[in-house]
Short mmCIF file of C-alpha atoms in Angstrom, two decimals:
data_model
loop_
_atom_site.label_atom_id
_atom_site.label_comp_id
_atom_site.label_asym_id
_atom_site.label_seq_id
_atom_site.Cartn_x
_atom_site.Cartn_y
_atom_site.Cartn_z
CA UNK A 5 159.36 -46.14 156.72
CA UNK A 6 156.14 -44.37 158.42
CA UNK A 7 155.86 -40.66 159.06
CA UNK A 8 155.58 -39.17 162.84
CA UNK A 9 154.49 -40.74 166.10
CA UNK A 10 153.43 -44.31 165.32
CA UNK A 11 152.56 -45.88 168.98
CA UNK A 12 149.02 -47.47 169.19
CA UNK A 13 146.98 -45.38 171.78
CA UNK A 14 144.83 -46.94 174.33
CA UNK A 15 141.74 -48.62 172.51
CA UNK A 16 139.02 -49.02 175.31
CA UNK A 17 136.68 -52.15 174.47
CA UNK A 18 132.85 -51.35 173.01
CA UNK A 19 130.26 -52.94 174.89
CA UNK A 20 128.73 -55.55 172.92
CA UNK A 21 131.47 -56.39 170.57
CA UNK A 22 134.40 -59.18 171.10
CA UNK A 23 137.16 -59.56 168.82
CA UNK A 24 140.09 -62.70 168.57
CA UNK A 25 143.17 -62.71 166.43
CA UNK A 26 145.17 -66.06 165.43
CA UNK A 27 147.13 -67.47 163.11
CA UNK A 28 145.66 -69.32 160.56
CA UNK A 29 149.25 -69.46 158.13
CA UNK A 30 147.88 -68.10 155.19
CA UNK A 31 150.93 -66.51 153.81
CA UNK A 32 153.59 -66.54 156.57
CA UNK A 33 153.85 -69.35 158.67
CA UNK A 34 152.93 -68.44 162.79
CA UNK A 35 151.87 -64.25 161.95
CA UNK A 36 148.16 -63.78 162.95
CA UNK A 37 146.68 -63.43 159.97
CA UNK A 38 142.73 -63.91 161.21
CA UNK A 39 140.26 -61.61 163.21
CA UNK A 40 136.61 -63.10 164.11
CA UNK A 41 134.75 -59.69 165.40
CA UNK A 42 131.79 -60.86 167.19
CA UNK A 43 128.28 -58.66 167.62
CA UNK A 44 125.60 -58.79 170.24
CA UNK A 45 123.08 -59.61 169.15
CA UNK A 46 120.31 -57.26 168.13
CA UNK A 47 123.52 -55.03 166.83
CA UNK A 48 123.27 -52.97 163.80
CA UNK A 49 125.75 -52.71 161.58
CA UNK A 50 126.37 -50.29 157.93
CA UNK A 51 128.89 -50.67 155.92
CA UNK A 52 130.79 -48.37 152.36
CA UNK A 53 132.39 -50.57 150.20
CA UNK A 54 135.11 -49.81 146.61
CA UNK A 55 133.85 -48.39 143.56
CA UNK A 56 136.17 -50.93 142.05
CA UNK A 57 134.21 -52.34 138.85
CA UNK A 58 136.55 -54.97 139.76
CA UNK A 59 135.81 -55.55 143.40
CA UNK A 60 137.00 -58.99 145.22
CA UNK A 61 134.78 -61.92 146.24
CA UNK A 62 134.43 -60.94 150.01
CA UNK A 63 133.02 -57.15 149.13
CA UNK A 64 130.17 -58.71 146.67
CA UNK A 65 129.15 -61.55 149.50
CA UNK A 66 129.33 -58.97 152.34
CA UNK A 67 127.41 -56.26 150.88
CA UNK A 68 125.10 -59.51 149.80
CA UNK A 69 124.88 -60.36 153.55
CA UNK A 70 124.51 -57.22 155.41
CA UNK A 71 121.61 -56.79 152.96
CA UNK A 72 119.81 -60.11 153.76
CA UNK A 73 120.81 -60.05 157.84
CA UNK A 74 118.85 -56.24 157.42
CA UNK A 75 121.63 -54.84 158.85
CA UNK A 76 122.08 -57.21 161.89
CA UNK A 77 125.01 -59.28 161.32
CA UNK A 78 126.59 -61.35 164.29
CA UNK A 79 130.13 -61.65 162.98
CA UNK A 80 132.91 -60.22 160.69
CA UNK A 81 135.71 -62.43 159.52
CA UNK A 82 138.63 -60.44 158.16
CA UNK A 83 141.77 -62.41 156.74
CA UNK A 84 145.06 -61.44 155.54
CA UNK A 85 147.55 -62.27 152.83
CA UNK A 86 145.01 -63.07 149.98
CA UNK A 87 142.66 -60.82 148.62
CA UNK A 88 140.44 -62.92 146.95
CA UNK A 89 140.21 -60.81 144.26
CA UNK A 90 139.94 -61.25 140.64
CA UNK A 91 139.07 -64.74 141.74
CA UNK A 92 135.82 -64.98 139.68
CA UNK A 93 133.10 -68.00 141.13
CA UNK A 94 135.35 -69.83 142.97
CA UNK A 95 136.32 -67.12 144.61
CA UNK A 96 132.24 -66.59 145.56
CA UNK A 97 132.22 -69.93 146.62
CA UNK A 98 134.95 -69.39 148.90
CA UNK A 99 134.19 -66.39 150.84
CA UNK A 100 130.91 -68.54 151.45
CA UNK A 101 132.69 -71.20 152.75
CA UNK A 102 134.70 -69.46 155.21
CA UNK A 103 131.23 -67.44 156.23
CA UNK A 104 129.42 -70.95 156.96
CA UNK A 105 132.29 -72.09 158.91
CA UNK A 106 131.96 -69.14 161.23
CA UNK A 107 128.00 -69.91 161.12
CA UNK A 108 128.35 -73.30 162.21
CA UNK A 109 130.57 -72.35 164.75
CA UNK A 110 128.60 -69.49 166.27
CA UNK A 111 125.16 -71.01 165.56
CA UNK A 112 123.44 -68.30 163.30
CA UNK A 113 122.99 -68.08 159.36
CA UNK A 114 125.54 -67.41 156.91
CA UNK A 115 123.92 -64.62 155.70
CA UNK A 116 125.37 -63.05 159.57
CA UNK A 117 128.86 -63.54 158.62
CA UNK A 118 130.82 -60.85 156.86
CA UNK A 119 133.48 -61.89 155.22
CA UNK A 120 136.73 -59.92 154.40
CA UNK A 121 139.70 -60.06 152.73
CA UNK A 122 143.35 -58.28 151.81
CA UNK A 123 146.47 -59.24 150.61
CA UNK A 124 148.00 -60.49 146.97
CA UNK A 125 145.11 -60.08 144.49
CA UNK A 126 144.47 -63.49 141.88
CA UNK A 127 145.31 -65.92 144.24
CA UNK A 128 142.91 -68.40 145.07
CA UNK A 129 141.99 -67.97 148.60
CA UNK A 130 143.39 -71.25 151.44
CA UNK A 131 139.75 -71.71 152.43
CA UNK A 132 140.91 -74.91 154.10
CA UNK A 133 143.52 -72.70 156.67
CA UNK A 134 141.05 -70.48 157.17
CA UNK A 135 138.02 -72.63 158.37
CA UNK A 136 140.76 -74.72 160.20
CA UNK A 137 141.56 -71.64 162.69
CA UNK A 138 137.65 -70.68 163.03
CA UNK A 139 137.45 -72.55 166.30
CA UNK A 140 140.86 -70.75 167.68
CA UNK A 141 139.46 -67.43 166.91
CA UNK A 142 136.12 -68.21 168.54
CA UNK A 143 138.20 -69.16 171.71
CA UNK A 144 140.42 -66.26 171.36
CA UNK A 145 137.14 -63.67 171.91
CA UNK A 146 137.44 -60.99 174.17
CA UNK A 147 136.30 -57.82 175.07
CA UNK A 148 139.70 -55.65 174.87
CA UNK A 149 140.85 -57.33 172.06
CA UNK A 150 141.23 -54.52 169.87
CA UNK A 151 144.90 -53.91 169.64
CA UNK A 152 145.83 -57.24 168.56
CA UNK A 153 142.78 -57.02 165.86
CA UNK A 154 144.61 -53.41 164.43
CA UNK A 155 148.15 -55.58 164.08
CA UNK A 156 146.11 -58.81 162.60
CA UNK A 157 144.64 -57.00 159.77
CA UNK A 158 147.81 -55.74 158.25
CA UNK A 159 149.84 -56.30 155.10
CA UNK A 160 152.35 -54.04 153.56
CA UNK A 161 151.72 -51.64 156.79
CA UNK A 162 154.63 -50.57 159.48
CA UNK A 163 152.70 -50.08 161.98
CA UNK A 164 148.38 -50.44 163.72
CA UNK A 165 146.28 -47.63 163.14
CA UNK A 166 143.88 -47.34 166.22
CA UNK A 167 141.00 -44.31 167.41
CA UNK A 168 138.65 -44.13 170.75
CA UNK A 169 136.48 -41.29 171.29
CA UNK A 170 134.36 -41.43 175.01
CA UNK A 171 131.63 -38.33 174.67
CA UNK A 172 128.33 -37.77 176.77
CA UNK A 173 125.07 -37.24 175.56
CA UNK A 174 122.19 -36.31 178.47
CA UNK A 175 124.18 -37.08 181.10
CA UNK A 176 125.65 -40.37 179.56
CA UNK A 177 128.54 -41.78 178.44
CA UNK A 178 129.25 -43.43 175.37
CA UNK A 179 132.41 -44.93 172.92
CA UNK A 180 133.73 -45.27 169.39
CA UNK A 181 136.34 -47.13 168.80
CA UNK A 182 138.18 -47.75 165.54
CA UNK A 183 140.81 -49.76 163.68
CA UNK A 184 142.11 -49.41 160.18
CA UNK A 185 144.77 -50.70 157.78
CA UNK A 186 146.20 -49.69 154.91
CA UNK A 187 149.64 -48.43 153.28
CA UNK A 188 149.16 -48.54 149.55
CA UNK A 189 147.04 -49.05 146.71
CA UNK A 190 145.34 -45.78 148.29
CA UNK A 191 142.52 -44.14 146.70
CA UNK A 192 139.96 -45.20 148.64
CA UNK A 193 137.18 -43.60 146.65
CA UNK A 194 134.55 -44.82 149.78
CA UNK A 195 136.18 -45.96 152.83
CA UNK A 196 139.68 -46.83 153.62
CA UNK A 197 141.52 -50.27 152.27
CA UNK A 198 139.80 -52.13 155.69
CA UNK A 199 138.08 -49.97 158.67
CA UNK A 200 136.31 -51.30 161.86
CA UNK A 201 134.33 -48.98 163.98
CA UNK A 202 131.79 -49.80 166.80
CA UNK A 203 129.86 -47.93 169.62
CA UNK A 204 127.36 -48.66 171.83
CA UNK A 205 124.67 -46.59 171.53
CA UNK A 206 121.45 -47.53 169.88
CA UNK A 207 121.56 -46.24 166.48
CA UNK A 208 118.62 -46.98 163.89
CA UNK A 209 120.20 -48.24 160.51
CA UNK A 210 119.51 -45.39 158.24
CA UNK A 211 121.28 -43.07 160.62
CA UNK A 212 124.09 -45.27 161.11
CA UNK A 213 124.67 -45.36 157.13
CA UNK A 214 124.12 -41.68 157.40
CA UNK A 215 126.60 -41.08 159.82
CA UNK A 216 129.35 -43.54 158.09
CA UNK A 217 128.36 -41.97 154.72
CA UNK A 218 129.22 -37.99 156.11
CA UNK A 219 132.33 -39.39 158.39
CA UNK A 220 133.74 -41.18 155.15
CA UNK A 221 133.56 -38.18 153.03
CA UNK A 222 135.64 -36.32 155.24
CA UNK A 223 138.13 -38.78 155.98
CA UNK A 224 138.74 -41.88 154.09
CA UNK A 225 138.13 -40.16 150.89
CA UNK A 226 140.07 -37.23 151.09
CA UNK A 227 143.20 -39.44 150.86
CA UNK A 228 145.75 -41.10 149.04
CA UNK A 229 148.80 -42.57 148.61
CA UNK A 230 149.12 -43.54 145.01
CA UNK A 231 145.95 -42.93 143.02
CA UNK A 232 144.69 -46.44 143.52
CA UNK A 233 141.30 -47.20 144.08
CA UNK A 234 141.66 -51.22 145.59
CA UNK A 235 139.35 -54.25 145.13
CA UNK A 236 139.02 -54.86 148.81
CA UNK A 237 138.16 -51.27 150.61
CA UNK A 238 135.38 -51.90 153.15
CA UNK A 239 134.57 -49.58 156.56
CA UNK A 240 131.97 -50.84 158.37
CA UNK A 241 130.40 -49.23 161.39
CA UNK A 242 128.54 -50.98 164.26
CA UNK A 243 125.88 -50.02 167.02
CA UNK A 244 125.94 -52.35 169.52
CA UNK A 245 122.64 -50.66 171.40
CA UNK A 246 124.92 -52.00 174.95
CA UNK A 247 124.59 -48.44 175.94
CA UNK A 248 120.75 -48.90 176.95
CA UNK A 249 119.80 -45.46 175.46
CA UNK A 250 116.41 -45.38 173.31
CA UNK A 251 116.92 -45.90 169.62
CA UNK A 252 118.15 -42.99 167.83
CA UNK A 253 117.07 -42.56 164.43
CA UNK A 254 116.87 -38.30 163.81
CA UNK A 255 119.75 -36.74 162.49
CA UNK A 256 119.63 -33.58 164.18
CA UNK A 257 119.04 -34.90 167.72
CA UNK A 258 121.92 -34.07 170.02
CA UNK A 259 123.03 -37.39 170.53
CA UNK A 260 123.10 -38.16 166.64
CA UNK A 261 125.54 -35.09 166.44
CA UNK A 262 127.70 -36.23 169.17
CA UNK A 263 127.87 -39.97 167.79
CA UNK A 264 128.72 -38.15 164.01
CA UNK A 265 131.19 -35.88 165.57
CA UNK A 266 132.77 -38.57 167.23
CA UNK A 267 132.72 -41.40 164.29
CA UNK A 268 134.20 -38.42 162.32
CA UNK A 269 136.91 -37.78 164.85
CA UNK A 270 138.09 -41.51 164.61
CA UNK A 271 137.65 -41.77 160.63
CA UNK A 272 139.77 -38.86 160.09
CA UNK A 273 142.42 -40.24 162.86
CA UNK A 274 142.62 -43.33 161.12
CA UNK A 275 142.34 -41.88 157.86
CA UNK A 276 146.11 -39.61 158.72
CA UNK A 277 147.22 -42.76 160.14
CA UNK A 278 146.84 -44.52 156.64
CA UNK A 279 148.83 -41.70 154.96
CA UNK A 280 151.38 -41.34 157.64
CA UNK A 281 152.40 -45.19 157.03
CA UNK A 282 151.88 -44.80 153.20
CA UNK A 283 154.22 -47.09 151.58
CA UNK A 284 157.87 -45.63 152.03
CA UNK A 285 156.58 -42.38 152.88
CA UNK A 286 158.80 -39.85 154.26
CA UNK A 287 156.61 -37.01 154.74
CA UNK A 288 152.91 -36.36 155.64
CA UNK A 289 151.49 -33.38 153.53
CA UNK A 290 147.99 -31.35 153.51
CA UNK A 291 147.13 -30.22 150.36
CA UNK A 292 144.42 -27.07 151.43
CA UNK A 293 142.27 -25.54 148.50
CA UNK A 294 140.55 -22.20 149.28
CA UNK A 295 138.71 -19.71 147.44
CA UNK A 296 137.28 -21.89 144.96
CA UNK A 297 133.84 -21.83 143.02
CA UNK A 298 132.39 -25.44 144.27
CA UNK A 299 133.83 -27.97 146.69
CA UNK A 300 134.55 -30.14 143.96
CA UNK A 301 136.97 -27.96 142.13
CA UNK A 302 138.79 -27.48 145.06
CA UNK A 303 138.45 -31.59 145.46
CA UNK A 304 139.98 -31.49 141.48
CA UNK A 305 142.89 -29.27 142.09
CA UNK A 306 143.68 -31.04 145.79
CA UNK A 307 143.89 -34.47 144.00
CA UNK A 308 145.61 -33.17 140.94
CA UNK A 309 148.57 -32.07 143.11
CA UNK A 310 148.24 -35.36 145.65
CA UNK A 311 148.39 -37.49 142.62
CA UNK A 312 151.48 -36.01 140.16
CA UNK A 313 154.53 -37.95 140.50
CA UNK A 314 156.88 -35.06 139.76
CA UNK A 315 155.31 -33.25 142.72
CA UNK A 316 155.41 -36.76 144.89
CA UNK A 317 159.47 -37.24 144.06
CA UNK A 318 159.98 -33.45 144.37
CA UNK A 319 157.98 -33.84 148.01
CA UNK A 320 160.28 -37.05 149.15
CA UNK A 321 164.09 -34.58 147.71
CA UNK A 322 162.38 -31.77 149.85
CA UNK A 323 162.60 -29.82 146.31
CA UNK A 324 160.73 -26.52 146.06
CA UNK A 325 160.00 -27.25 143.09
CA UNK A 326 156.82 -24.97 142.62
CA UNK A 327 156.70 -25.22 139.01
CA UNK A 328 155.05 -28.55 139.41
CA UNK A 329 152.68 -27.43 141.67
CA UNK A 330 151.63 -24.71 139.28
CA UNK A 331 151.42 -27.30 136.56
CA UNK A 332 149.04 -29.62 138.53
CA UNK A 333 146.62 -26.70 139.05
CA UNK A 334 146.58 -25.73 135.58
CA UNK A 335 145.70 -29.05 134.85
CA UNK A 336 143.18 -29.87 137.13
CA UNK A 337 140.34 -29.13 134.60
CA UNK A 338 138.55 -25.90 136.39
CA UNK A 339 137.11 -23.79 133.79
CA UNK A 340 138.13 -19.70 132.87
CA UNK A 341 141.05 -20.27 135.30
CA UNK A 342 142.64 -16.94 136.15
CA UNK A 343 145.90 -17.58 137.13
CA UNK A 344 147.10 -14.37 137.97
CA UNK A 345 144.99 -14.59 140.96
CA UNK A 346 146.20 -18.09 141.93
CA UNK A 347 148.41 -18.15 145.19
CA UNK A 348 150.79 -21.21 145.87
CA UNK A 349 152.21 -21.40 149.63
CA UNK A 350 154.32 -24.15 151.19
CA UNK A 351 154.04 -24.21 155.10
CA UNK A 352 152.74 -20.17 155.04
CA UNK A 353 155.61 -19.58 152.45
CA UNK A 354 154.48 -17.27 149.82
CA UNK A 355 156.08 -19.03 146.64
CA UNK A 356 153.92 -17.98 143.67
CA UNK A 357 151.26 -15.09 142.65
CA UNK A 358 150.51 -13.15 139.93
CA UNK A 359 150.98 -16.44 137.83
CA UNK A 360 154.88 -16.46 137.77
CA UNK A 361 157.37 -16.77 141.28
CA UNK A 362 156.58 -14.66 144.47
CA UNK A 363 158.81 -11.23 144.33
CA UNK A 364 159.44 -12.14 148.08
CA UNK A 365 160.01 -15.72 147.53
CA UNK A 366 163.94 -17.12 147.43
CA UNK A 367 165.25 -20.63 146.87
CA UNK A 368 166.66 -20.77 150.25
CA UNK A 369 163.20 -20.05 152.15
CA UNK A 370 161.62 -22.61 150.07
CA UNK A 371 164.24 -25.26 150.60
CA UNK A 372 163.65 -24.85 154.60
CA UNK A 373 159.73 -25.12 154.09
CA UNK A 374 160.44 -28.32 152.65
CA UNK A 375 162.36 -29.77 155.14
CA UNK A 376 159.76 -30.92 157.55
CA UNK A 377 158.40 -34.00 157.80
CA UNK A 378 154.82 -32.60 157.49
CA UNK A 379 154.26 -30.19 154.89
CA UNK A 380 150.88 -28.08 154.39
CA UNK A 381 150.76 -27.23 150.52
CA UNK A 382 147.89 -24.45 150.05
CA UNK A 383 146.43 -22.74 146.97
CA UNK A 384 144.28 -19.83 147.02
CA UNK A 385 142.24 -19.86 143.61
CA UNK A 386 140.42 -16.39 144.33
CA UNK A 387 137.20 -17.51 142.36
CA UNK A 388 134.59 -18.37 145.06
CA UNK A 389 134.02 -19.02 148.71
CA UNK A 390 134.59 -23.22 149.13
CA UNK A 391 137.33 -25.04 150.21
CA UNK A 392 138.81 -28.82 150.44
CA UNK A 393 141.63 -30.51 151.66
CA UNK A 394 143.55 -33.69 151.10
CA UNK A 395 146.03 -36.00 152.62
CA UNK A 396 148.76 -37.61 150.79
CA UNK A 397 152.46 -38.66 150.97
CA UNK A 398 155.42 -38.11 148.44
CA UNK A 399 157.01 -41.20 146.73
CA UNK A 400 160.33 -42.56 147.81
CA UNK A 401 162.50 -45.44 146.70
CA UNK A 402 160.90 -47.73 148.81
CA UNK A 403 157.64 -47.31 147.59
CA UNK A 404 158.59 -48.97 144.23
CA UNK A 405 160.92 -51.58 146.52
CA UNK A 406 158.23 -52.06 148.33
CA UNK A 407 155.45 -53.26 145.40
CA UNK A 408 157.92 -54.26 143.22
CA UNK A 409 158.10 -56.99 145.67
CA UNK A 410 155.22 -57.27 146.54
CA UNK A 411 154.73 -60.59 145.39
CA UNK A 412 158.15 -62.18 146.01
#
């Protein structure tokens, strides 16, 4: 189940960067279940990884790596249906292992191999599979090889998730493109569960970071699905320099603004695109906070509401149940709350004010505002001048079919 339009758009190929997808029959014999991504060299590439105290084998080596390469890495190794998380030093050693397989392969240093993982968490990861399929996903390289990257990396998702952006800058043209995955155990808290962007313009590697760092705040964490924060969550951005333009390392120069604007375009495509295939979602919803004191309240009071199962499983009946949503806000934690100045709409429908039920509102108006498949949820706290918004889903039957057999 997936919400809206879910066709992969055109992904036009990044100069500089090759990607090749096999199957290396890590979980289910014959899927393609392994994506080499391949740098130019001289590339830079930044990276935002989980908050998870308990984050998995591949996210400690990586972040490891991209340190030690200074930012240059020549290759990222993604595979699917094991996590290697909670996998302790074993699960160290392996990630290593698969790196210095794609080394030897591609003649560099381990330390330019970043390693990634996603699937069942605990498992020891098939390090022998994996290395065995190195040399088909060397031969599998290509420039448009995008598409079939966005369908290897997935798990529990319906569907790819895929963003290009072509702008100019001084008369010349330049590309971001993006895949993504993820359907559940959403909370990113820093990037999305795996993300893959690339250009080609010459970006200096404290701009890059900066740019990731603003696009990521925007997009990847402003949503969820469950509340989850995962072991795995890595978005990584790459500058492949292809482009020939001088290296770009102020913030506020024009093309620095254009490469932000467009890395932000594609983060917050993707990002939608990880809600709208949440796991057994049924509807897409915006949760818009205006009027309050600081963007973090409004960031408090967003999540409160994204996160409450009663307003999830009222969301996936198409229940106007507002009394939920008026719980959630009182609970978000902002101090001196006045709540007769609090106003709760549901797709422009005015359903509470004054701190009890609109005079205008009626049953009937709010069970056709539900009815949508995307549904825009917005509080007006009266208390200050910032604003936030989320993206979540609601929770269905098959979201609990769905990881209750997870592992089965």
């Amino acid at each position: 189940m997936a919400v809206g339009e879910g066709s992969l758009p055109r992904l036009l190929p990044v100069p500089g960067v090759r990607l090749g997808t096999v199957s290396a029959g890590i979980k289910t014999p014959g899927r393609k279940d392994l994506v080499l991504m391949e740098l130019a060299q001289g590339s830079n590439c930044v990276g935002v990884f989980t908050r998870n105290a308990f984050c998995a084998a591949p996210v400690t080596v990586a972040r490891e790596y991209l340190a030690t390469s200074s930012n240059r890495p020549r290759f990222l190794l993604t595979n699917t249906g094991n996590a290697n998380a909670g996998t302790g030093q074993p699960g160290i050693d392996a990630a290593r292992s698969c790196a210095n397989a794609v080394a030897d392969a591609g003649g560099c240093d381990a330390s330019a191999v970043l390693p990634f993982s996603t699937g069942v968490i605990g498992e020891p990861l098939p390090v022998d599979l994996i290395v065995q399929a190195v040399p088909a996903a060397f031969e599998a390289l290509t420039d448009d090889g995008w598409a079939a990257a966005a369908q290897g990396i997935l798990t529990t998702d319906t569907r790819p998730k895929g963003c290009s952006v072509q702008f100019q800058c001084g008369g010349e043209d330049y590309v971001v493109t993006g895949i993504a995955k993820g359907a559940g155990m959403i909370r990113p808290n820093m990037a999305t569960m795996l993300g893959y962007l690339a250009t080609d313009a010459n970006v200096a590697p404290d701009l890059l970071q900066s740019i990731l760092t603003q696009a990521t705040d925007v997009s990847f964490n402003r949503i969820t699905v469950d509340g989850d924060t995962s072991t795995n969550d890595a978005c990584v951005l790459a500058a492949t320099g292809a482009a020939g333009n001088e290296p770009v390392s102020d913030i506020a120069s024009p093309l620095a603004v254009a490469l932000r604007d467009a890395v932000t375009e594609v983060c917050v495509d993707l990002a939608q695109g990880l809600v709208r295939d949440g796991e057994g979602a049924s509807k897409f919803v915006t949760v818009e906070v205006n009027g309050g004191a600081t963007e973090a309240e409004c960031l408090d009071v967003a999540f409160t509401i994204a996160h409450s199962p009663l307003v999830k499983t009222a969301l996936f009946a198409s229940d106007p149940n507002w009394g939920r949503l008026l719980a959630a806000i009182g609970r978000a934690g902002l101090q001196d709350l006045d709540v007769d100045k609090v106003g709760v709409y549901l797709n422009d429908l005015l359903i509470a004010e004054n701190g009890c039920r609109a005079q205008s509102y009626t049953e009937e108006q709010g069970v056709a505002a539900m009815a949508p498949e995307d549904i825009v949820i917005r509080v007006e706290l009266h208390r200050g001048e910032a604003s936030a918004r989320v993206w979540t889903t609601d929770f269905s039957y098959d979201y609990v079919r769905i990881n209750a057999e997870y592992r089965t």
